[in-house]
XYZ file of C-alpha atoms in Angstrom:
641
model
C 61.297 81.251 207.937
C 58.602 84.107 209.365
C 55.308 82.160 208.330
C 53.165 81.272 210.928
C 49.910 79.618 210.657
C 47.469 80.404 213.824
C 43.978 80.240 213.200
C 41.645 84.041 213.583
C 38.106 83.376 213.976
C 38.448 87.346 213.543
C 35.864 88.006 210.199
C 37.730 91.432 209.366
C 35.810 94.864 208.614
C 34.188 95.923 205.178
C 34.627 99.670 204.437
C 33.127 100.405 200.974
C 34.498 97.659 198.746
C 37.718 97.184 200.698
C 37.690 93.825 202.867
C 40.343 93.666 205.751
C 41.106 90.646 206.974
C 43.963 89.475 209.778
C 46.801 87.464 208.579
C 49.918 86.375 210.567
C 52.278 89.774 210.347
C 49.296 92.180 208.919
C 46.294 92.917 207.542
C 45.195 91.876 203.550
C 42.630 94.241 202.108
C 40.964 92.754 199.352
C 39.166 95.231 196.520
C 35.940 93.559 195.657
C 35.941 95.757 192.616
C 38.826 94.422 191.097
C 40.379 91.834 193.511
C 43.007 93.626 193.597
C 45.454 92.784 196.953
C 47.248 94.988 199.040
C 48.407 94.304 202.914
C 49.717 96.327 205.457
C 52.446 94.526 207.596
C 53.000 94.855 211.139
C 55.992 97.362 210.880
C 53.889 99.602 208.913
C 54.664 98.568 205.374
C 52.506 99.049 202.597
C 52.568 95.861 200.028
C 50.827 95.101 196.619
C 50.226 91.638 196.925
C 47.941 91.429 193.330
C 47.223 94.223 190.724
C 43.986 93.854 189.977
C 42.446 91.103 187.915
C 43.546 91.088 184.287
C 40.728 92.166 181.459
C 38.838 92.941 184.091
C 35.629 91.372 186.112
C 32.767 93.643 185.232
C 30.624 94.945 188.362
C 30.649 93.246 191.089
C 27.355 91.798 192.821
C 26.469 92.855 196.901
C 29.126 91.839 199.411
C 27.351 89.459 201.750
C 29.524 88.878 205.420
C 30.764 85.450 206.435
C 31.709 84.217 209.875
C 35.257 84.311 208.677
C 35.594 86.918 205.938
C 32.937 87.565 202.691
C 31.456 86.498 199.550
C 30.166 87.957 196.483
C 30.224 88.014 192.790
C 31.204 88.985 189.171
C 27.853 87.806 187.412
C 29.511 89.181 183.776
C 31.736 86.479 184.427
C 29.978 84.121 185.871
C 32.248 83.998 189.241
C 31.312 83.865 192.606
C 34.174 84.754 195.107
C 34.921 84.201 198.739
C 37.893 85.612 200.787
C 38.169 84.402 204.261
C 41.417 84.756 206.634
C 42.371 80.346 207.065
C 45.407 79.909 210.061
C 47.009 83.294 209.178
C 46.772 83.148 205.334
C 44.234 85.132 203.084
C 42.148 82.561 201.131
C 40.491 83.641 197.924
C 38.430 80.945 196.324
C 36.628 81.596 193.069
C 33.947 79.528 191.408
C 32.863 79.483 187.814
C 29.194 78.442 186.585
C 30.633 78.584 182.993
C 33.607 77.992 181.062
C 36.273 80.379 180.865
C 39.329 81.864 182.597
C 40.835 84.417 184.969
C 43.988 86.315 184.627
C 45.016 86.599 188.270
C 46.665 87.249 190.595
C 48.595 89.964 189.161
C 52.175 89.491 191.147
C 55.636 91.151 191.040
C 53.725 94.647 190.560
C 55.106 96.675 194.367
C 57.736 98.364 193.323
C 59.641 96.805 196.365
C 59.871 93.308 194.636
C 63.183 92.628 194.411
C 63.688 88.605 193.770
C 60.957 85.699 192.458
C 61.209 82.497 193.818
C 59.881 79.518 191.608
C 59.667 75.979 192.044
C 61.647 74.764 188.803
C 62.939 71.753 189.967
C 64.281 72.134 193.340
C 63.961 75.985 193.011
C 65.312 79.314 191.577
C 65.200 82.438 193.495
C 65.462 85.468 190.836
C 66.885 88.743 191.515
C 63.654 90.649 189.224
C 65.866 93.062 187.583
C 68.574 90.174 186.725
C 68.884 90.723 182.889
C 69.630 87.039 182.079
C 66.220 85.900 183.033
C 64.436 88.866 182.044
C 65.705 87.846 178.510
C 63.484 85.508 176.430
C 63.574 81.614 176.540
C 65.353 81.512 173.189
C 68.549 83.081 175.559
C 67.697 80.813 178.767
C 65.483 83.255 180.449
C 61.811 83.670 181.484
C 60.406 86.988 179.786
C 57.312 85.936 177.849
C 57.266 82.493 178.700
C 54.405 80.467 180.609
C 54.551 77.630 183.051
C 52.052 75.023 183.705
C 51.670 75.031 187.473
C 50.472 71.292 187.395
C 52.669 69.850 184.761
C 56.064 71.838 185.192
C 56.538 73.245 188.399
C 57.305 70.671 191.466
C 55.438 72.613 194.271
C 52.510 74.504 193.078
C 53.451 77.971 194.249
C 55.756 80.963 193.703
C 56.957 84.150 195.824
C 58.393 87.342 196.056
C 60.735 88.685 198.098
C 60.202 92.909 199.188
C 62.810 94.902 199.603
C 66.071 93.154 201.992
C 66.264 90.099 200.268
C 69.700 89.282 201.087
C 68.155 85.976 202.764
C 68.962 87.693 206.028
C 65.109 87.843 206.832
C 65.233 91.325 207.034
C 62.355 92.440 204.475
C 59.211 91.484 203.584
C 57.577 88.795 201.214
C 54.605 87.280 199.972
C 54.067 83.502 199.340
C 51.093 82.368 196.641
C 49.853 78.831 197.156
C 47.498 77.136 194.531
C 46.751 73.712 195.302
C 43.977 73.910 192.388
C 47.029 73.486 190.321
C 45.349 71.683 187.304
C 44.457 74.512 184.501
C 46.650 77.191 186.419
C 49.740 78.672 184.859
C 51.835 81.444 185.481
C 53.332 83.672 182.850
C 56.389 86.144 183.169
C 56.832 89.356 181.722
C 59.665 91.657 181.387
C 58.074 95.268 182.207
C 60.748 97.887 182.413
C 63.566 95.296 182.584
C 61.293 93.671 185.960
C 60.284 90.266 185.939
C 56.040 90.029 186.800
C 54.626 87.276 186.889
C 50.506 86.539 186.372
C 48.832 83.350 186.999
C 45.752 82.216 185.090
C 43.142 79.639 185.778
C 40.918 78.040 183.004
C 37.478 76.892 183.964
C 36.365 73.999 182.545
C 33.597 71.915 183.503
C 34.909 68.109 181.868
C 38.029 68.628 182.983
C 36.947 69.397 186.830
C 38.605 72.569 186.919
C 35.624 75.191 187.877
C 37.631 75.697 191.281
C 40.467 78.341 191.491
C 42.145 78.111 194.984
C 44.644 81.078 196.185
C 46.239 81.137 199.246
C 48.453 84.101 200.097
C 51.106 84.391 203.177
C 52.977 87.224 204.432
C 56.360 86.209 204.671
C 59.780 87.525 205.822
C 61.217 87.692 202.335
C 63.623 85.110 202.871
C 64.155 83.163 199.932
C 63.095 80.122 200.675
C 59.959 81.179 202.969
C 57.049 80.076 200.352
C 58.558 76.661 200.575
C 58.180 76.686 204.508
C 54.631 78.361 204.241
C 53.929 75.488 201.955
C 55.315 72.871 204.010
C 52.927 74.209 207.015
C 50.000 74.102 204.685
C 50.407 70.301 203.967
C 51.105 69.507 207.368
C 48.380 71.194 208.441
C 45.586 69.639 205.838
C 47.183 66.067 206.348
C 49.219 65.912 203.235
C 52.952 65.942 204.217
C 54.370 62.242 204.290
C 57.137 61.418 206.820
C 60.427 59.391 205.768
C 60.712 57.891 209.481
C 56.463 56.345 209.048
C 57.706 55.081 205.716
C 60.619 53.217 207.315
C 58.613 51.935 210.160
C 56.293 50.517 207.296
C 58.938 48.887 205.775
C 62.326 49.234 206.927
C 63.836 48.772 203.427
C 62.999 52.031 203.190
C 65.980 53.016 205.896
C 68.447 51.714 203.528
C 68.068 55.312 201.472
C 69.914 57.390 204.083
C 73.240 57.558 202.961
C 72.777 55.955 200.088
C 73.822 57.386 196.658
C 72.233 56.094 193.676
C 73.348 54.648 190.294
C 71.711 52.809 187.132
C 74.440 50.138 186.450
C 74.967 48.632 183.379
C 77.994 45.676 181.825
C 79.610 44.502 184.619
C 78.456 47.152 187.267
C 75.122 45.064 187.429
C 76.953 41.784 187.923
C 77.913 39.991 191.843
C 81.527 41.049 191.121
C 80.727 44.814 190.189
C 78.741 45.168 193.426
C 81.758 43.675 195.264
C 83.679 46.205 193.800
C 81.665 49.118 195.357
C 81.953 47.520 198.413
C 85.650 46.784 198.822
C 86.142 50.067 197.794
C 84.149 51.204 201.049
C 80.681 52.376 199.723
C 78.299 50.919 202.266
C 75.087 52.299 201.000
C 73.800 52.275 197.266
C 70.333 52.337 195.620
C 71.209 50.456 192.408
C 68.590 50.806 189.460
C 68.579 49.002 186.125
C 66.765 49.020 182.948
C 64.142 47.257 181.666
C 66.204 45.581 178.644
C 67.451 42.189 178.288
C 69.892 41.117 180.915
C 68.256 42.721 184.245
C 70.102 42.079 187.243
C 70.432 38.309 188.206
C 69.289 36.732 191.463
C 72.633 36.545 192.356
C 73.773 40.125 191.681
C 70.580 41.211 193.907
C 71.514 39.026 196.724
C 75.151 40.443 196.720
C 73.830 43.837 196.685
C 71.547 43.121 199.570
C 74.134 41.420 201.491
C 76.214 44.687 200.912
C 73.099 46.701 202.333
C 72.455 48.258 198.865
C 68.890 48.605 197.651
C 68.493 47.031 194.212
C 65.498 47.667 191.593
C 64.222 47.847 188.163
C 63.217 50.396 186.100
C 59.503 49.989 184.699
C 56.290 52.250 183.101
C 52.646 51.446 183.064
C 52.648 54.383 181.015
C 53.238 52.728 177.603
C 51.495 50.340 175.382
C 52.304 48.867 171.960
C 51.774 46.351 169.905
C 53.390 43.009 171.500
C 54.628 41.813 168.418
C 56.762 44.406 167.366
C 57.282 46.563 171.096
C 60.627 48.100 171.350
C 60.849 47.532 175.249
C 59.941 44.816 177.349
C 58.219 47.374 179.718
C 55.640 48.321 176.615
C 54.530 45.078 175.744
C 51.250 43.882 177.726
C 49.232 40.475 177.433
C 45.584 40.328 175.985
C 44.120 43.539 174.727
C 45.768 45.794 177.071
C 46.922 47.516 173.773
C 44.920 49.209 172.146
C 42.119 49.147 174.523
C 43.611 50.587 177.077
C 45.059 53.589 174.810
C 44.202 56.750 176.512
C 41.536 58.733 173.952
C 41.165 62.511 172.401
C 37.853 63.655 172.045
C 38.442 62.704 168.707
C 38.698 58.861 169.649
C 42.187 58.659 168.353
C 44.833 57.632 170.684
C 47.022 59.676 172.640
C 50.601 58.778 170.895
C 52.980 57.599 173.429
C 56.574 59.256 174.554
C 58.771 59.764 171.501
C 55.726 58.910 168.905
C 55.848 55.108 170.083
C 52.456 53.125 170.399
C 49.977 54.963 172.913
C 49.992 56.549 176.561
C 47.855 53.933 178.660
C 44.990 55.275 181.123
C 45.496 54.649 184.688
C 41.736 54.531 185.146
C 41.338 51.938 182.148
C 44.121 49.439 184.464
C 42.819 49.869 187.771
C 38.956 49.160 186.329
C 40.666 45.519 185.315
C 42.921 45.192 188.287
C 40.798 42.972 190.470
C 40.148 40.420 187.816
C 43.252 40.901 185.309
C 46.172 41.730 187.818
C 48.018 42.979 184.941
C 49.877 45.732 187.104
C 50.595 42.954 190.096
C 52.063 40.240 187.733
C 53.979 42.679 186.232
C 55.408 43.984 189.229
C 55.741 40.388 190.593
C 57.697 39.264 187.443
C 60.008 42.221 187.535
C 61.053 41.487 191.283
C 61.321 37.857 190.977
C 65.069 38.220 191.026
C 64.638 39.602 194.403
C 64.829 43.579 194.095
C 63.467 45.619 197.181
C 63.043 48.461 195.150
C 61.264 50.054 192.431
C 61.748 52.760 189.986
C 58.228 53.659 188.474
C 58.408 56.025 185.784
C 56.357 58.872 185.006
C 53.533 57.915 187.689
C 54.068 61.112 189.769
C 55.276 63.726 187.279
C 52.809 66.698 185.941
C 52.311 64.641 182.821
C 48.571 63.725 183.605
C 45.998 63.027 181.072
C 42.341 63.553 180.139
C 41.087 60.100 179.011
C 37.250 59.900 176.468
C 37.916 56.503 176.140
C 34.577 54.461 176.401
C 34.521 52.611 179.964
C 37.387 54.191 181.025
C 36.652 58.262 180.820
C 38.714 60.541 183.294
C 39.934 63.671 184.118
C 43.571 64.784 184.757
C 42.614 64.851 188.627
C 41.246 61.308 187.933
C 44.356 60.263 186.419
C 46.333 61.509 189.488
C 44.084 59.610 191.941
C 44.518 56.252 190.163
C 48.536 56.559 189.689
C 48.388 57.526 193.373
C 46.218 54.289 194.061
C 48.414 52.153 192.345
C 51.965 53.572 193.962
C 50.140 53.228 197.211
C 49.773 49.475 196.564
C 53.752 49.189 195.330
C 54.938 51.152 198.257
C 53.643 48.219 200.692
C 56.315 45.948 200.014
C 58.999 48.047 197.788
C 60.958 50.852 198.303
C 59.213 53.131 196.022
C 60.597 56.008 193.291
C 59.187 57.829 190.764
C 60.410 60.310 188.152
C 60.662 64.366 188.719
C 57.738 63.734 191.784
C 55.585 66.660 192.141
C 54.264 67.452 195.959
C 51.009 65.667 195.333
C 52.979 62.140 195.755
C 55.295 62.872 198.468
C 53.030 60.693 200.725
C 53.715 57.802 198.703
C 56.747 57.727 197.530
C 60.645 57.130 199.507
C 62.504 59.023 196.777
C 62.647 60.576 193.215
C 64.875 61.009 190.436
C 64.690 64.596 188.903
C 62.902 67.011 190.763
C 66.318 67.923 192.106
C 66.967 69.494 188.106
C 66.023 72.813 187.237
C 65.395 71.861 183.853
C 65.321 74.626 181.407
C 64.039 74.191 178.147
C 67.150 74.283 175.968
C 67.948 71.107 177.767
C 65.345 68.840 175.804
C 66.827 70.443 172.621
C 70.305 69.416 173.516
C 69.390 65.946 174.728
C 67.627 65.333 171.064
C 71.002 65.926 169.308
C 72.450 62.768 169.306
C 75.912 63.504 168.181
C 76.264 65.653 171.206
C 74.745 63.911 173.693
C 74.618 60.303 172.887
C 72.488 57.807 171.634
C 71.237 54.182 173.008
C 73.959 52.286 171.969
C 76.294 50.789 173.009
C 73.651 48.658 174.858
C 76.275 47.950 177.938
C 76.843 52.083 178.430
C 74.695 53.795 176.319
C 76.667 57.286 175.424
C 73.213 59.376 176.371
C 74.482 58.311 179.927
C 78.357 57.742 179.302
C 79.174 60.462 176.829
C 80.366 63.770 178.701
C 78.705 66.972 177.590
C 80.008 70.182 177.931
C 76.494 72.761 178.677
C 75.664 75.833 176.663
C 76.587 79.176 178.736
C 72.822 80.165 178.985
C 71.790 76.834 180.011
C 74.621 76.085 182.364
C 73.132 79.413 184.226
C 69.881 78.520 183.990
C 70.291 75.187 185.881
C 73.439 75.172 187.805
C 74.707 79.041 188.811
C 74.621 78.475 192.245
C 73.522 82.266 192.786
C 70.078 81.437 191.813
C 69.370 78.058 193.256
C 67.575 77.715 196.336
C 66.273 74.525 198.201
C 62.325 75.405 197.801
C 61.479 71.597 197.201
C 63.678 70.500 200.353
C 62.249 73.175 202.240
C 59.121 71.857 201.408
C 59.994 68.294 201.783
C 63.384 66.860 202.961
C 62.167 64.444 205.531
C 59.033 63.388 203.434
C 61.133 61.957 200.390
C 64.788 61.251 199.585
C 65.288 63.824 195.971
C 67.781 63.212 193.411
C 68.550 64.885 189.958
C 67.233 63.346 186.796
C 68.770 60.155 185.738
C 70.244 61.046 182.192
C 72.090 63.817 184.311
C 74.757 61.635 186.117
C 77.060 63.372 187.991
C 79.864 62.084 185.542
C 77.972 63.693 182.463
C 78.368 67.452 183.245
C 82.132 67.685 183.900
C 81.969 71.438 183.912
C 79.063 71.199 186.915
C 80.740 68.671 188.945
C 82.146 70.865 191.811
C 78.997 72.719 191.916
C 76.774 69.673 192.040
C 78.382 68.247 194.525
C 78.366 71.313 196.977
C 74.604 71.739 196.211
C 74.327 67.976 197.072
C 76.294 68.021 200.541
C 74.169 71.962 200.981
C 70.634 70.257 200.281
C 71.259 66.657 202.269
C 70.323 64.815 198.637
C 72.294 62.205 196.733
C 74.413 62.452 194.160
C 72.998 60.256 191.149
C 75.225 57.939 188.769
C 75.590 55.742 185.932
C 78.227 52.846 186.228
C 79.332 50.186 183.865
C 82.424 48.480 184.518
C 85.026 51.032 183.400
C 83.768 53.834 184.888
C 83.353 52.106 188.126
C 87.069 51.448 187.864
C 88.207 54.866 186.913
C 84.925 56.792 189.249
C 84.859 54.423 191.870
C 87.478 55.909 194.215
C 85.834 59.652 193.793
C 82.221 57.971 194.050
C 83.496 56.137 197.290
C 85.084 59.351 198.821
C 81.716 61.317 198.436
C 79.756 58.760 199.752
C 81.597 58.518 203.042
C 81.430 61.919 203.249
C 77.287 61.814 202.669
C 76.480 58.536 204.648
C 76.781 60.228 208.384
C 75.682 63.271 207.263
C 72.021 62.060 205.438
C 71.941 59.173 208.270
C 71.602 61.927 210.975
C 69.239 64.440 208.735
C 67.934 62.678 205.946
C 64.426 62.147 208.079
C 64.624 66.033 209.483
C 63.201 68.992 207.732
C 65.097 71.588 206.178
C 64.745 74.366 208.755
C 66.598 77.365 207.439
C 68.446 78.579 204.380
C 70.531 81.841 203.832
C 73.158 83.433 202.034
C 76.399 84.591 204.115
C 77.962 86.934 201.423
C 76.425 89.579 199.333
C 77.416 87.950 196.014
C 75.329 84.542 197.593
C 78.598 82.459 196.923
C 78.145 81.302 200.188
C 75.244 79.861 201.565
C 74.063 77.672 204.440
C 71.744 75.386 205.469
C 70.279 73.626 208.872
C 68.237 70.744 209.477
C 66.327 69.632 211.991
C 66.889 71.649 215.408
C 70.659 72.128 214.518
C 70.645 67.941 214.074
C 73.392 69.450 210.697
C 74.579 72.632 209.725
C 76.122 72.652 206.160
C 78.255 75.802 204.857
C 79.278 75.652 201.244
C 81.759 78.104 199.485
C 80.712 78.058 195.705
C 83.095 81.351 195.266
C 86.575 81.294 194.825
C 87.820 83.105 197.590
C 87.955 81.797 201.118
C 85.294 82.958 203.622
C 85.596 82.569 206.912
C 88.591 80.173 206.793
C 86.241 77.675 204.584
C 87.939 77.830 200.951
C 86.157 78.486 197.560
C 84.634 75.161 196.047
C 84.394 73.765 199.766
C 81.812 72.667 202.209
C 81.779 72.184 205.856
C 79.246 70.185 207.337
C 78.623 69.650 211.297
C 76.663 67.462 213.052
C 75.647 68.238 216.742
C 77.716 65.901 218.309
C 80.925 67.505 215.851
C 83.562 69.141 218.014
C 85.281 70.213 214.424
C 83.088 70.644 211.013
C 83.774 67.899 208.495
C 84.912 69.430 205.280
C 84.765 68.134 201.803
C 86.503 69.835 198.809
C 85.418 68.116 195.817
C 87.710 68.956 193.336
C 90.546 67.385 195.179
C 89.225 64.284 194.831
C 90.854 62.504 192.257
C 88.245 61.650 189.621
């Protein structure tokens, strides 16, 4: 992927206002008057990594040389800056002595910029001149929209390819990492029909975001290079988890390898339903069930474990309601958890809970009470009394974090993150732990996640709120919200599932650390028109498919599920603990794509097109384990649904 990480003690050179620092692949040049950043590559190209900071910074103070770079200030903005060469990257740190904001870096301004990479869900690679993405969000595009890096992106990064952006690695590119993701946002503008991005950071003492840190790296322009850069950054900072280590600590985690995931209802959550799956030849599954009445019985759990499956309840520690009127058992807590643990806004009012129900509960209030009261431990113990060996803890690993002003449990969003990590770490000791739309900061505590595989576009939430089209929470044994097939509007289908824009940023960064799956309300059968593309993406990315099952769907779709799982299982068992080491397009129209895992452990080629390429028919995938004489072929549309 063209990003190396070598330390350089060289402090660079300073000529007037231009600070030159060595980076892997060339030299970065920082203009100390404006924070504009350029680079000279080893082969003599000049790249613009950032335009000058938006809105100006005022006169800079004097520049002082340091062992690995320089430092200076912008007194009018109360900003102190340091720039250094660190492990082959240019690292610029801003610290503010007052609340305020800065619009920087200003990216995509180089005329050679050809595509922008965005970790929305699994990841997107968007040609900067693409008309669809240059439209506004009401048409499914990005122009004029702002994303919160700490809340809405799966990884705290973005990137650009310059020139040869065919995935061949013949071009150049740049990776932008913002470890200080809280308080950081990314705004998209369409300028002359080209997508540009400007980051902004809000310096806020109360939020604990007075520091802003950006690392720039030169890449070879491969669309997943920014994620490869981030993976090496995580490894260098001791923040990259390992599924192998998680399996060593809790062997049950090993049952994720080769497993598809399914939420089960009605007959599918009984011992006989489990028996049906086993009879179909399904050798690995993760089975989850909602927290409503009638969870999986101890007998059903025993049958699932005997079959080699993982079983776990859905739970959330995020919602509290009056126990007398609570609409879900997960929202009813003992004593005065509700309302005493409610997250409080600055004016003292409670933060209203999801869907206007009750309140969001403070992770700090729980952590403070836990040593004496054991509310969370007691809840978990009762949830797994049936013998369940897995646990799905909703929202804890997402970007939905809170500042809490509640007396005695005040916290910042960063504090909220720490408290959530602490409780997830405890759960992960004895249970195979998953959460929703896991962001990278949770990768060390989770074994799996549901949601980071889905590049959610804004229009999805609007569609899901339309109960007529999407379905609701009834009937209880097979809620239509999960089981009713839906036709996505064209713009939503393009934004989320058009393979020519999809790239595996999340897998490049985190494959081999945790198992990543699509959102639970977007089961494989929910979107019939996207089935082939989603099956091919799952095999290409070495990620499981996600289902919802009841008695009738098990009978109707079981054979197809079994055939897909049978194909997937040996590939995932071999490569699920490996890094994704290569991704590239094999055709100019991006319809044929190839991934490699580990040191050639697994090579997968998917043809999303309609015509054959190199003997691989359209709509089919070839996978080859290192030990295979011949590739293994799957053509999902040919399986009888």
